[in-house]
mmCIF file of C-alpha atoms and ligand atoms in Angstrom:
data_model
loop_
_atom_site.group_PDB
_atom_site.id
_atom_site.type_symbol
_atom_site.label_atom_id
_atom_site.label_comp_id
_atom_site.label_asym_id
_atom_site.label_seq_id
_atom_site.Cartn_x
_atom_site.Cartn_y
_atom_site.Cartn_z
ATOM 1 C CA UNK U 72 87.282 132.300 67.809
ATOM 2 C CA UNK U 73 84.403 130.412 66.151
ATOM 3 C CA UNK U 74 80.999 131.929 66.275
ATOM 4 C CA UNK U 75 78.262 130.525 68.565
ATOM 5 C CA UNK U 76 80.151 130.706 71.792
ATOM 6 C CA UNK U 77 78.712 132.689 74.621
ATOM 7 C CA UNK U 78 81.049 135.715 75.147
ATOM 8 C CA UNK U 79 83.513 134.538 77.665
ATOM 9 C CA UNK U 80 86.028 136.210 79.743
ATOM 10 C CA UNK U 81 89.531 134.888 79.439
ATOM 11 C CA UNK U 82 90.532 132.642 82.414
ATOM 12 C CA UNK U 83 93.085 134.520 84.470
ATOM 13 C CA UNK U 84 95.356 132.862 87.072
ATOM 14 C CA UNK U 85 93.028 133.698 89.972
ATOM 15 C CA UNK U 86 90.424 131.426 88.413
ATOM 16 C CA UNK U 87 92.803 128.467 87.893
ATOM 17 C CA UNK U 88 93.102 125.633 90.230
ATOM 18 C CA UNK U 89 96.295 123.386 90.157
ATOM 19 C CA UNK U 90 95.408 119.835 90.395
ATOM 20 C CA UNK U 91 98.534 118.417 92.132
ATOM 21 C CA UNK U 92 98.714 115.594 89.633
ATOM 22 C CA UNK U 93 99.918 118.144 87.065
ATOM 23 C CA UNK U 94 103.268 118.434 88.860
ATOM 24 C CA UNK U 95 103.170 115.180 90.726
ATOM 25 C CA UNK U 96 106.735 114.084 90.034
ATOM 26 C CA UNK U 97 108.334 117.524 90.700
ATOM 27 C CA UNK U 98 106.560 118.977 93.760
ATOM 28 C CA UNK U 99 105.236 118.009 97.172
ATOM 29 C CA UNK U 100 102.161 119.781 98.587
ATOM 30 C CA UNK U 101 104.063 122.598 100.205
ATOM 31 C CA UNK U 102 105.826 123.196 96.913
ATOM 32 C CA UNK U 103 102.562 123.098 94.988
ATOM 33 C CA UNK U 104 101.075 125.776 97.407
ATOM 34 C CA UNK U 105 104.138 127.868 97.173
ATOM 35 C CA UNK U 106 104.065 127.652 93.365
ATOM 36 C CA UNK U 107 100.404 128.681 93.257
ATOM 37 C CA UNK U 108 101.208 131.729 95.361
ATOM 38 C CA UNK U 109 104.231 132.603 93.324
ATOM 39 C CA UNK U 110 102.203 132.469 90.073
ATOM 40 C CA UNK U 111 99.029 134.063 91.501
ATOM 41 C CA UNK U 112 96.934 130.897 90.979
ATOM 42 C CA UNK U 113 93.767 130.982 93.011
ATOM 43 C CA UNK U 114 93.109 127.342 93.827
ATOM 44 C CA UNK U 115 94.423 123.937 94.382
ATOM 45 C CA UNK U 116 92.997 120.383 94.113
ATOM 46 C CA UNK U 117 95.125 117.987 96.109
ATOM 47 C CA UNK U 118 95.296 114.331 95.592
ATOM 48 C CA UNK U 119 95.329 112.284 98.729
ATOM 49 C CA UNK U 120 98.938 111.036 98.284
ATOM 50 C CA UNK U 121 100.213 114.584 98.590
ATOM 51 C CA UNK U 122 97.880 115.293 101.453
ATOM 52 C CA UNK U 123 99.066 112.341 103.546
ATOM 53 C CA UNK U 124 102.629 113.134 103.013
ATOM 54 C CA UNK U 125 102.211 116.180 105.314
ATOM 55 C CA UNK U 126 99.019 115.257 107.181
ATOM 56 C CA UNK U 127 95.563 116.701 106.567
ATOM 57 C CA UNK U 128 95.509 119.290 109.334
ATOM 58 C CA UNK U 129 98.885 120.742 108.254
ATOM 59 C CA UNK U 130 97.672 120.752 104.656
ATOM 60 C CA UNK U 131 94.476 122.591 105.518
ATOM 61 C CA UNK U 132 96.484 125.191 107.405
ATOM 62 C CA UNK U 133 99.009 125.745 104.692
ATOM 63 C CA UNK U 134 96.243 126.092 102.126
ATOM 64 C CA UNK U 135 94.047 128.466 104.085
ATOM 65 C CA UNK U 136 97.093 130.565 105.303
ATOM 66 C CA UNK U 137 97.789 131.286 101.601
ATOM 67 C CA UNK U 138 94.307 132.008 100.767
ATOM 68 C CA UNK U 139 93.885 129.259 98.104
ATOM 69 C CA UNK U 140 90.421 127.787 97.355
ATOM 70 C CA UNK U 141 90.114 123.965 97.148
ATOM 71 C CA UNK U 142 88.227 123.091 94.008
ATOM 72 C CA UNK U 143 88.010 119.479 94.909
ATOM 73 C CA UNK U 144 89.683 116.644 96.816
ATOM 74 C CA UNK U 145 90.874 113.803 94.553
ATOM 75 C CA UNK U 146 89.618 111.265 95.118
ATOM 76 C CA UNK U 147 86.919 109.133 96.573
ATOM 77 C CA UNK U 148 85.110 106.250 94.801
ATOM 78 C CA UNK U 149 86.374 102.780 93.866
ATOM 79 C CA UNK U 150 83.147 101.345 95.261
ATOM 80 C CA UNK U 151 82.933 97.920 93.565
ATOM 81 C CA UNK U 152 84.605 94.922 95.226
ATOM 82 C CA UNK U 153 84.480 91.075 95.060
ATOM 83 C CA UNK U 154 82.950 90.707 98.444
ATOM 84 C CA UNK U 155 81.026 92.461 101.237
ATOM 85 C CA UNK U 156 84.247 93.052 103.279
ATOM 86 C CA UNK U 157 85.783 94.815 100.295
ATOM 87 C CA UNK U 158 82.814 96.938 99.729
ATOM 88 C CA UNK U 159 82.711 97.884 103.372
ATOM 89 C CA UNK U 160 86.428 98.824 103.303
ATOM 90 C CA UNK U 161 85.788 101.025 100.404
ATOM 91 C CA UNK U 162 82.997 102.824 102.187
ATOM 92 C CA UNK U 163 85.030 103.248 105.294
ATOM 93 C CA UNK U 164 87.792 104.836 103.199
ATOM 94 C CA UNK U 165 85.295 107.038 101.435
ATOM 95 C CA UNK U 166 84.028 108.365 104.674
ATOM 96 C CA UNK U 167 87.576 109.268 105.509
ATOM 97 C CA UNK U 168 87.834 111.145 102.176
ATOM 98 C CA UNK U 169 84.645 113.172 103.043
ATOM 99 C CA UNK U 170 86.152 113.964 106.473
ATOM 100 C CA UNK U 171 89.345 115.223 104.869
ATOM 101 C CA UNK U 172 87.531 117.315 102.350
ATOM 102 C CA UNK U 173 85.662 118.966 105.181
ATOM 103 C CA UNK U 174 88.829 119.723 107.021
ATOM 104 C CA UNK U 175 90.288 121.248 103.804
ATOM 105 C CA UNK U 176 87.131 123.304 103.085
ATOM 106 C CA UNK U 177 87.044 121.567 99.638
ATOM 107 C CA UNK U 178 84.213 122.503 97.285
ATOM 108 C CA UNK U 179 83.516 118.915 96.569
ATOM 109 C CA UNK U 180 84.845 115.244 96.704
ATOM 110 C CA UNK U 181 85.635 114.020 93.288
ATOM 111 C CA UNK U 182 84.472 110.436 92.776
ATOM 112 C CA UNK U 183 86.212 108.047 90.448
ATOM 113 C CA UNK U 184 83.656 105.350 90.926
ATOM 114 C CA UNK U 185 85.659 102.147 90.278
ATOM 115 C CA UNK U 186 85.420 99.374 87.633
ATOM 116 C CA UNK U 187 85.025 95.710 87.646
ATOM 117 C CA UNK U 188 86.078 93.809 90.901
ATOM 118 C CA UNK U 189 89.020 91.481 90.128
ATOM 119 C CA UNK U 190 88.003 88.440 88.051
ATOM 120 C CA UNK U 191 84.511 89.808 87.279
ATOM 121 C CA UNK U 192 82.980 90.292 83.905
ATOM 122 C CA UNK U 193 79.728 91.682 85.288
ATOM 123 C CA UNK U 194 79.755 95.427 84.335
ATOM 124 C CA UNK U 195 76.047 95.814 85.142
ATOM 125 C CA UNK U 196 76.773 94.373 88.612
ATOM 126 C CA UNK U 197 79.683 96.753 89.000
ATOM 127 C CA UNK U 198 77.397 99.593 88.107
ATOM 128 C CA UNK U 199 74.861 98.610 90.594
ATOM 129 C CA UNK U 200 77.496 98.416 93.311
ATOM 130 C CA UNK U 201 78.549 102.013 92.391
ATOM 131 C CA UNK U 202 74.965 103.140 92.672
ATOM 132 C CA UNK U 203 74.553 101.504 96.092
ATOM 133 C CA UNK U 204 77.988 102.792 97.263
ATOM 134 C CA UNK U 205 77.215 106.435 96.287
ATOM 135 C CA UNK U 206 73.780 106.186 97.956
ATOM 136 C CA UNK U 207 75.261 105.024 101.197
ATOM 137 C CA UNK U 208 78.179 107.617 101.102
ATOM 138 C CA UNK U 209 75.762 110.406 100.142
ATOM 139 C CA UNK U 210 73.924 110.090 103.501
ATOM 140 C CA UNK U 211 77.215 110.684 105.266
ATOM 141 C CA UNK U 212 78.317 113.472 102.963
ATOM 142 C CA UNK U 213 75.018 115.276 103.300
ATOM 143 C CA UNK U 214 75.290 115.188 107.078
ATOM 144 C CA UNK U 215 78.519 117.108 106.714
ATOM 145 C CA UNK U 216 77.325 119.381 103.832
ATOM 146 C CA UNK U 217 80.023 118.033 101.506
ATOM 147 C CA UNK U 218 78.944 117.687 97.878
ATOM 148 C CA UNK U 219 80.039 114.584 95.947
ATOM 149 C CA UNK U 220 80.987 115.014 92.247
ATOM 150 C CA UNK U 221 80.795 111.978 89.992
ATOM 151 C CA UNK U 222 83.560 112.207 87.445
ATOM 152 C CA UNK U 223 82.533 110.148 84.401
ATOM 153 C CA UNK U 224 85.696 108.684 82.857
ATOM 154 C CA UNK U 225 86.420 107.944 79.249
ATOM 155 C CA UNK U 226 85.241 104.372 78.392
ATOM 156 C CA UNK U 227 88.815 103.033 77.970
ATOM 157 C CA UNK U 228 88.866 103.116 81.805
ATOM 158 C CA UNK U 229 85.654 101.162 82.407
ATOM 159 C CA UNK U 230 87.293 97.966 83.504
ATOM 160 C CA UNK U 231 89.819 99.406 85.985
ATOM 161 C CA UNK U 232 88.772 102.848 87.082
ATOM 162 C CA UNK U 233 85.273 103.923 86.404
ATOM 163 C CA UNK U 234 82.221 102.201 84.960
ATOM 164 C CA UNK U 235 80.417 105.432 84.791
ATOM 165 C CA UNK U 236 81.542 106.782 81.320
ATOM 166 C CA UNK U 237 79.127 109.361 80.229
ATOM 167 C CA UNK U 238 77.491 112.488 81.542
ATOM 168 C CA UNK U 239 74.196 110.872 80.901
ATOM 169 C CA UNK U 240 74.870 107.977 83.308
ATOM 170 C CA UNK U 241 76.103 110.506 85.892
ATOM 171 C CA UNK U 242 72.915 112.559 85.392
ATOM 172 C CA UNK U 243 70.803 109.458 85.784
ATOM 173 C CA UNK U 244 72.478 108.725 89.107
ATOM 174 C CA UNK U 245 71.922 112.238 90.264
ATOM 175 C CA UNK U 246 68.339 112.064 89.253
ATOM 176 C CA UNK U 247 67.954 108.828 91.203
ATOM 177 C CA UNK U 248 70.012 109.662 94.330
ATOM 178 C CA UNK U 249 69.122 113.349 94.722
ATOM 179 C CA UNK U 250 70.555 116.309 96.605
ATOM 180 C CA UNK U 251 74.176 116.560 97.389
ATOM 181 C CA UNK U 252 75.329 114.682 94.366
ATOM 182 C CA UNK U 253 76.739 116.438 91.259
ATOM 183 C CA UNK U 254 79.212 116.028 88.460
ATOM 184 C CA UNK U 255 82.790 116.851 87.684
ATOM 185 C CA UNK U 256 83.162 117.559 83.953
ATOM 186 C CA UNK U 257 86.587 116.705 82.850
ATOM 187 C CA UNK U 258 87.059 117.558 79.125
ATOM 188 C CA UNK U 259 89.491 114.752 78.631
ATOM 189 C CA UNK U 260 86.915 112.166 79.481
ATOM 190 C CA UNK U 261 83.826 113.551 77.753
ATOM 191 C CA UNK U 262 84.906 115.663 74.741
ATOM 192 C CA UNK U 263 83.939 112.917 72.309
ATOM 193 C CA UNK U 264 80.380 112.384 73.520
ATOM 194 C CA UNK U 265 77.743 113.359 70.949
ATOM 195 C CA UNK U 266 75.272 114.016 73.836
ATOM 196 C CA UNK U 267 77.672 116.307 75.737
ATOM 197 C CA UNK U 268 75.940 119.565 75.221
ATOM 198 C CA UNK U 269 72.465 118.077 75.928
ATOM 199 C CA UNK U 270 73.812 116.503 79.218
ATOM 200 C CA UNK U 271 75.511 119.565 80.388
ATOM 201 C CA UNK U 272 72.224 121.471 79.860
ATOM 202 C CA UNK U 273 70.494 118.721 81.776
ATOM 203 C CA UNK U 274 72.986 118.865 84.646
ATOM 204 C CA UNK U 275 72.493 122.573 85.081
ATOM 205 C CA UNK U 276 74.196 124.851 87.516
ATOM 206 C CA UNK U 277 73.313 122.922 90.664
ATOM 207 C CA UNK U 278 75.038 119.739 89.544
ATOM 208 C CA UNK U 279 78.024 121.217 87.735
ATOM 209 C CA UNK U 280 80.511 121.059 90.609
ATOM 210 C CA UNK U 281 83.938 121.020 88.875
ATOM 211 C CA UNK U 282 85.496 121.685 85.526
ATOM 212 C CA UNK U 283 88.712 119.918 84.687
ATOM 213 C CA UNK U 284 90.825 120.797 81.662
ATOM 214 C CA UNK U 285 93.792 119.278 79.719
ATOM 215 C CA UNK U 286 93.836 118.072 76.073
ATOM 216 C CA UNK U 287 93.483 114.867 73.966
ATOM 217 C CA UNK U 288 96.792 114.363 71.997
ATOM 218 C CA UNK U 289 96.778 112.671 68.573
ATOM 219 C CA UNK U 290 98.183 110.140 68.767
ATOM 220 C CA UNK U 291 97.954 109.336 72.437
ATOM 221 C CA UNK U 292 100.687 107.051 73.428
ATOM 222 C CA UNK U 293 99.671 105.986 76.957
ATOM 223 C CA UNK U 294 96.078 105.461 78.092
ATOM 224 C CA UNK U 295 96.715 106.974 81.388
ATOM 225 C CA UNK U 296 99.751 109.169 81.448
ATOM 226 C CA UNK U 297 99.792 111.023 78.068
ATOM 227 C CA UNK U 298 97.422 113.860 78.545
ATOM 228 C CA UNK U 299 98.211 117.123 76.772
ATOM 229 C CA UNK U 300 98.558 120.681 77.705
ATOM 230 C CA UNK U 301 95.519 122.729 76.712
ATOM 231 C CA UNK U 302 95.917 123.769 73.109
ATOM 232 C CA UNK U 303 98.109 120.887 72.132
ATOM 233 C CA UNK U 304 95.358 118.426 71.234
ATOM 234 C CA UNK U 305 91.990 118.205 69.568
ATOM 235 C CA UNK U 306 89.463 119.088 72.299
ATOM 236 C CA UNK U 307 87.326 122.198 71.718
ATOM 237 C CA UNK U 308 87.819 123.491 75.273
ATOM 238 C CA UNK U 309 86.286 126.906 74.792
ATOM 239 C CA UNK U 310 83.200 125.255 73.339
ATOM 240 C CA UNK U 311 82.780 122.980 76.386
ATOM 241 C CA UNK U 312 83.552 125.839 78.723
ATOM 242 C CA UNK U 313 80.913 128.001 77.070
ATOM 243 C CA UNK U 314 78.305 125.220 77.727
ATOM 244 C CA UNK U 315 79.166 124.865 81.407
ATOM 245 C CA UNK U 316 79.249 128.658 81.867
ATOM 246 C CA UNK U 317 75.954 129.081 79.988
ATOM 247 C CA UNK U 318 74.435 126.917 82.773
ATOM 248 C CA UNK U 319 75.877 129.242 85.295
ATOM 249 C CA UNK U 320 79.044 127.441 86.372
ATOM 250 C CA UNK U 321 81.517 130.070 87.504
ATOM 251 C CA UNK U 322 83.878 127.913 89.614
ATOM 252 C CA UNK U 323 87.508 127.334 89.177
ATOM 253 C CA UNK U 324 89.049 125.887 86.058
ATOM 254 C CA UNK U 325 91.179 122.947 87.301
ATOM 255 C CA UNK U 326 94.157 121.977 85.252
ATOM 256 C CA UNK U 327 94.830 118.208 85.620
ATOM 257 C CA UNK U 328 97.578 116.846 83.355
ATOM 258 C CA UNK U 329 98.973 113.315 83.723
ATOM 259 C CA UNK U 330 102.040 113.430 81.460
ATOM 260 C CA UNK U 331 104.872 111.084 82.210
ATOM 261 C CA UNK U 332 106.933 111.731 79.143
ATOM 262 C CA UNK U 333 106.464 115.460 78.845
ATOM 263 C CA UNK U 334 105.174 117.824 81.524
ATOM 264 C CA UNK U 335 106.294 115.743 84.497
ATOM 265 C CA UNK U 336 109.870 116.066 83.146
ATOM 266 C CA UNK U 337 109.794 119.742 82.884
ATOM 267 C CA UNK U 338 110.515 122.430 85.449
ATOM 268 C CA UNK U 339 107.370 122.872 87.452
ATOM 269 C CA UNK U 340 107.501 126.628 87.283
ATOM 270 C CA UNK U 341 107.563 126.407 83.507
ATOM 271 C CA UNK U 342 104.523 124.076 83.655
ATOM 272 C CA UNK U 343 102.635 126.633 85.742
ATOM 273 C CA UNK U 344 103.524 129.475 83.465
ATOM 274 C CA UNK U 345 102.507 127.495 80.392
ATOM 275 C CA UNK U 346 99.202 126.554 82.008
ATOM 276 C CA UNK U 347 98.358 130.144 82.896
ATOM 277 C CA UNK U 348 99.245 131.308 79.335
ATOM 278 C CA UNK U 349 97.130 128.536 77.801
ATOM 279 C CA UNK U 350 94.141 129.244 80.198
ATOM 280 C CA UNK U 351 94.222 132.772 78.952
ATOM 281 C CA UNK U 352 94.358 131.979 75.275
ATOM 282 C CA UNK U 353 92.799 128.555 74.444
ATOM 283 C CA UNK U 354 90.543 127.560 77.348
HETATM 284 ZN ZN1 ZN Q 663 89.563 115.096 86.213
#
């Protein structure tokens, strides 16, 4: 271990949350929950596709019956649209996401904020639609005590997934919009940012709502579906973890790996065992 890190405890399985995307091709939600229980994993972060397969109430019952924490619900966001009707539809859907997160007892709703509306080249306009969308949703989320976590995405997704690409931009939105809004730090999206340490410090404990891990492979062969297992790439994950923990973050470490050509093809129990081993040794 390099010097300079805050002394950190190894991440044991009770502190891991399984993002269901990690075994999206292999398991439905019930199987994800059973897998977590079998491996002693403490939390889960469902995507809405898995949730809707079995229904939100049933999902909430299965999750709480098995004593799992819900580190976040993936996902809300996608605010920008070409017209007012589109923006309204996005807001209506986002309110449903907040409602579902409340039923699940999720620790936050993760926001992938959206990119350019179809045909648009106006990224400043998209960003202002994101700001307005979050502001409106935040009133609703506050009334239900459900925190919203902006997840800045790597800039390669600015056009189609999220035009908030840095922690700094996310912090600016938190400054402007206030209580109830925080940040999900996903190492895959932010590891390259020279301001990362400064902006994690600026966020502080109150805003650091979620911590997602995987790794950046070299070369990366697919912009979306070629994430690596922790330890197989170039991200200094313990370094980033030490920064968020220095601020007081002590939540679950959520493992979120989209891997069409590797991990989605493996036996899901092998994926979970590997995840646990890597969290203990290289996270
Ligand atoms: Zn993430």
